[in-house]
Coordinates of C-alpha atoms in Angstrom, one line a residue:
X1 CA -54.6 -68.1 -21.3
X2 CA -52.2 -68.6 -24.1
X3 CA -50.5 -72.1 -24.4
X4 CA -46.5 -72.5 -23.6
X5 CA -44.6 -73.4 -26.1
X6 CA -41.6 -75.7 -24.1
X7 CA -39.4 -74.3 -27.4
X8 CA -36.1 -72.5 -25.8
X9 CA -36.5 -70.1 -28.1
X10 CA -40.1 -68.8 -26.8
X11 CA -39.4 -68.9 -23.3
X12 CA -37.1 -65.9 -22.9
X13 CA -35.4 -63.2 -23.8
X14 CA -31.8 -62.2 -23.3
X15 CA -32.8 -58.8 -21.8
X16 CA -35.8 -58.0 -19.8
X17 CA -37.9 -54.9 -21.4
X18 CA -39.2 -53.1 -18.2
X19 CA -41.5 -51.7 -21.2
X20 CA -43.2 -54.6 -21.7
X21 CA -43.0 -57.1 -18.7
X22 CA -46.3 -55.5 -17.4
X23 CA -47.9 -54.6 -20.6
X24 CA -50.4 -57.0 -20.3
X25 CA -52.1 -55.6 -17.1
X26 CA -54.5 -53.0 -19.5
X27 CA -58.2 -53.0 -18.4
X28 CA -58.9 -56.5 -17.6
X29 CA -61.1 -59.1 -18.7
X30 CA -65.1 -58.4 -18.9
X31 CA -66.7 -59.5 -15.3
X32 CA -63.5 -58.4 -13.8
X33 CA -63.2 -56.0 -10.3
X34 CA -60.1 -54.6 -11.8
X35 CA -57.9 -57.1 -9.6
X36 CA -55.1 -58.7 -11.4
X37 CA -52.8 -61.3 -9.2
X38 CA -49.6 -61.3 -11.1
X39 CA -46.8 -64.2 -10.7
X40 CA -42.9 -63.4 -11.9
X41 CA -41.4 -67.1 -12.2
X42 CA -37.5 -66.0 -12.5
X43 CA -34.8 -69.1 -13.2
X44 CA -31.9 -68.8 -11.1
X45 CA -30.9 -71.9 -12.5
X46 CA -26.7 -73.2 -13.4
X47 CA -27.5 -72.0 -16.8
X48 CA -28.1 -68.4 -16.0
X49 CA -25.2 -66.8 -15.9
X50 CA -25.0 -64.0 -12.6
X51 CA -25.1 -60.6 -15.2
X52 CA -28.4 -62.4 -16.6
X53 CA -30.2 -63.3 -13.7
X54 CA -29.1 -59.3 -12.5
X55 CA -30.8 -58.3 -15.9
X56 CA -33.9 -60.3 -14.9
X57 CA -34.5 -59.1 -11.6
X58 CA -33.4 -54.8 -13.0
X59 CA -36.1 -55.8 -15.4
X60 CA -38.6 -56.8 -12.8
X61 CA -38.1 -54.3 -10.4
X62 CA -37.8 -51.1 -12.8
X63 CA -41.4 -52.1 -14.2
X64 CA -42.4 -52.4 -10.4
X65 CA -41.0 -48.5 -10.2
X66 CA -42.4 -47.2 -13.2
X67 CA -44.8 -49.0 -14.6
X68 CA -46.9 -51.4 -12.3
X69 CA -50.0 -49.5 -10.8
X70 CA -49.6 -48.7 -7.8
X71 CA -53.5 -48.2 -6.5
X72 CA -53.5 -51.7 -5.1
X73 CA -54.9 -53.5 -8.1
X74 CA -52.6 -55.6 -8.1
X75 CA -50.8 -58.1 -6.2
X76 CA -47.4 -59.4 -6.9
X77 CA -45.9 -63.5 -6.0
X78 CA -42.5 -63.8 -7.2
X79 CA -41.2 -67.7 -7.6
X80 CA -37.2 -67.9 -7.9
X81 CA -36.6 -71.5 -9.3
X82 CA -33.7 -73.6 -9.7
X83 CA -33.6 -77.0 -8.4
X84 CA -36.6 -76.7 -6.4
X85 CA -38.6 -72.8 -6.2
X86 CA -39.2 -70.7 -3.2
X87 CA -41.4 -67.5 -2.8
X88 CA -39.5 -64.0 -2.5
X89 CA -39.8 -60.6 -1.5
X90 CA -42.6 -61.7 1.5
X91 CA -44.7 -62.6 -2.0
X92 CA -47.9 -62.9 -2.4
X93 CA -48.2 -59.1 -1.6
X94 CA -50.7 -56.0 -2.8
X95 CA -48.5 -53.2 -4.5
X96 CA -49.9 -49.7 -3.6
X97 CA -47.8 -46.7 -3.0
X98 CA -46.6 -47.1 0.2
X99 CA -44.4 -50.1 -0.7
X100 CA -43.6 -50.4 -3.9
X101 CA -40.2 -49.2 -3.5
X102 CA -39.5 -51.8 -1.4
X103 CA -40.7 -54.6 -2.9
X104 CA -38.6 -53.0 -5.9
X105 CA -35.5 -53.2 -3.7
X106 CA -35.9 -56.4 -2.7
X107 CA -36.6 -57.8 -6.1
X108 CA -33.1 -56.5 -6.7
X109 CA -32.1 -58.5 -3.9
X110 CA -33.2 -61.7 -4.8
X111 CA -30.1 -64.5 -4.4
X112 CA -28.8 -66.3 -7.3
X113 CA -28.8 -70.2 -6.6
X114 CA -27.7 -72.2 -10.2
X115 CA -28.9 -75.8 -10.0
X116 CA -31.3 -77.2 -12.0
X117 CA -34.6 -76.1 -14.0
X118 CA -37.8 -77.3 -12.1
X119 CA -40.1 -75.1 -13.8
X120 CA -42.6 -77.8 -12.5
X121 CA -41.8 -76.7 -9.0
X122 CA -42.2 -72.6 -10.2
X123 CA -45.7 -73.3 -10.8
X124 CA -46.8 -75.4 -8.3
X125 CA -45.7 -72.8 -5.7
X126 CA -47.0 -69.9 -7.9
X127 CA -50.7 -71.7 -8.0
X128 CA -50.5 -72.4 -4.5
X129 CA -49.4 -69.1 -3.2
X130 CA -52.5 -67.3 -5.8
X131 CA -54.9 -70.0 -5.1
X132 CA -54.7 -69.5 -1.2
X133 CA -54.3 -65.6 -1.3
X134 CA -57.1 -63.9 0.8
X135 CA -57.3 -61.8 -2.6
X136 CA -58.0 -64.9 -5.1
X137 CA -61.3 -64.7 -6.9
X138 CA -61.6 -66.6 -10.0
X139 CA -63.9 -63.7 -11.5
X140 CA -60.2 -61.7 -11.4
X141 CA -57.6 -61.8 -13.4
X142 CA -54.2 -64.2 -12.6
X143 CA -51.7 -63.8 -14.7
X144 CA -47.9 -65.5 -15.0
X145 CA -44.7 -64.5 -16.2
X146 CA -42.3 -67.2 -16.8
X147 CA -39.0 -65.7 -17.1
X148 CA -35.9 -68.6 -18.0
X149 CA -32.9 -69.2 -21.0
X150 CA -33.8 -72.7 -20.9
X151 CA -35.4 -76.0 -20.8
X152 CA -37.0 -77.8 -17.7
X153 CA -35.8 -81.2 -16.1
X154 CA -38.6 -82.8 -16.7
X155 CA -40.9 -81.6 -19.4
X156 CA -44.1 -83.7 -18.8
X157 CA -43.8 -82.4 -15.2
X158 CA -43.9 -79.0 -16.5
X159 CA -46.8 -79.2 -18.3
X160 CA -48.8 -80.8 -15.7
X161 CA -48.2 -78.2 -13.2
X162 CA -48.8 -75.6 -16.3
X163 CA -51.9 -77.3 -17.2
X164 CA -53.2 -77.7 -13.2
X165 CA -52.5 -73.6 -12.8
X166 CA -54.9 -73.1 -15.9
X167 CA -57.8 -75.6 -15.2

């Protein structure tokens, strides 16, 4: 795993490169099935403004079209946060053919809230929802996509809940 930087400027983009949100699936890591559990953390917070988070979740679902295997390798949890987070699109879920279209759609139909930025929150319910998966092995790869314009309420918090997904 890479360390977070909390510097604004490293946590995000302006525009979400369906290119490269899912570059980093490739082969996986040696000792691995294959098996990659992937988390999208996207901010819905009162600092996103709507034509942003709409570019976030295009960004997200187009790379679930077009570039996201779809031999069920992989399976998705998607995290909208704001003052608190919540699971979307029925996440955590196994992409394969027969619904990735669907989980595309619904990606695109993910509500935005505004609020505040409990990253803390994001990945506390992204570790919980991988962790307790039926599909969680830690020989597998788990990876997470933090996807924000800004800071989080409480930074400490943040890394905590960072830290405690990585350990």
């Amino acid at each position: 795993y890479s360390e977070m930087n909390l510097d604004r400027s490293n946590l995000c983009k302006k525009n979400a490169y369906a290119d490269e949100i899912f570059s980093w699936l490739g082969d996986g890591d040696s000792g691995s099935t294959g098996f990659t559990q992937l988390a999208m953390l996207i901010d819905a917070s009162g600092s996103i403004s709507t034509a942003d988070f709409d570019t976030m979740k295009e960004g997200i679902a187009t790379a679930i079209e077009n570039i996201l295997p779809k031999d069920g390798s992989v399976e998705l949890t998607v995290v909208r946060f704001s003052t608190g987070a919540n699971l979307e699109i029925n996440s955590p879920i196994i992409v394969d053919v027969s619904n990735f279209q669907t989980i595309a759609d619904n990606v695109r139909n993910i509500v935005y809230v505004g609020g505040g930025t409990d990253m803390a929150a994001a990945f506390s319910v992204a570790t919980t929802a991988m962790l307790n998966s039926p599909n969680f092995d830690p020989i597998d790869r788990q990876i997470v996509n933090l996807i924000t314009d800004g800071e989080p309420n409480v930074q400490l918090d943040t890394i905590t809940e960072r830290n405690n997904m990585i350990s």
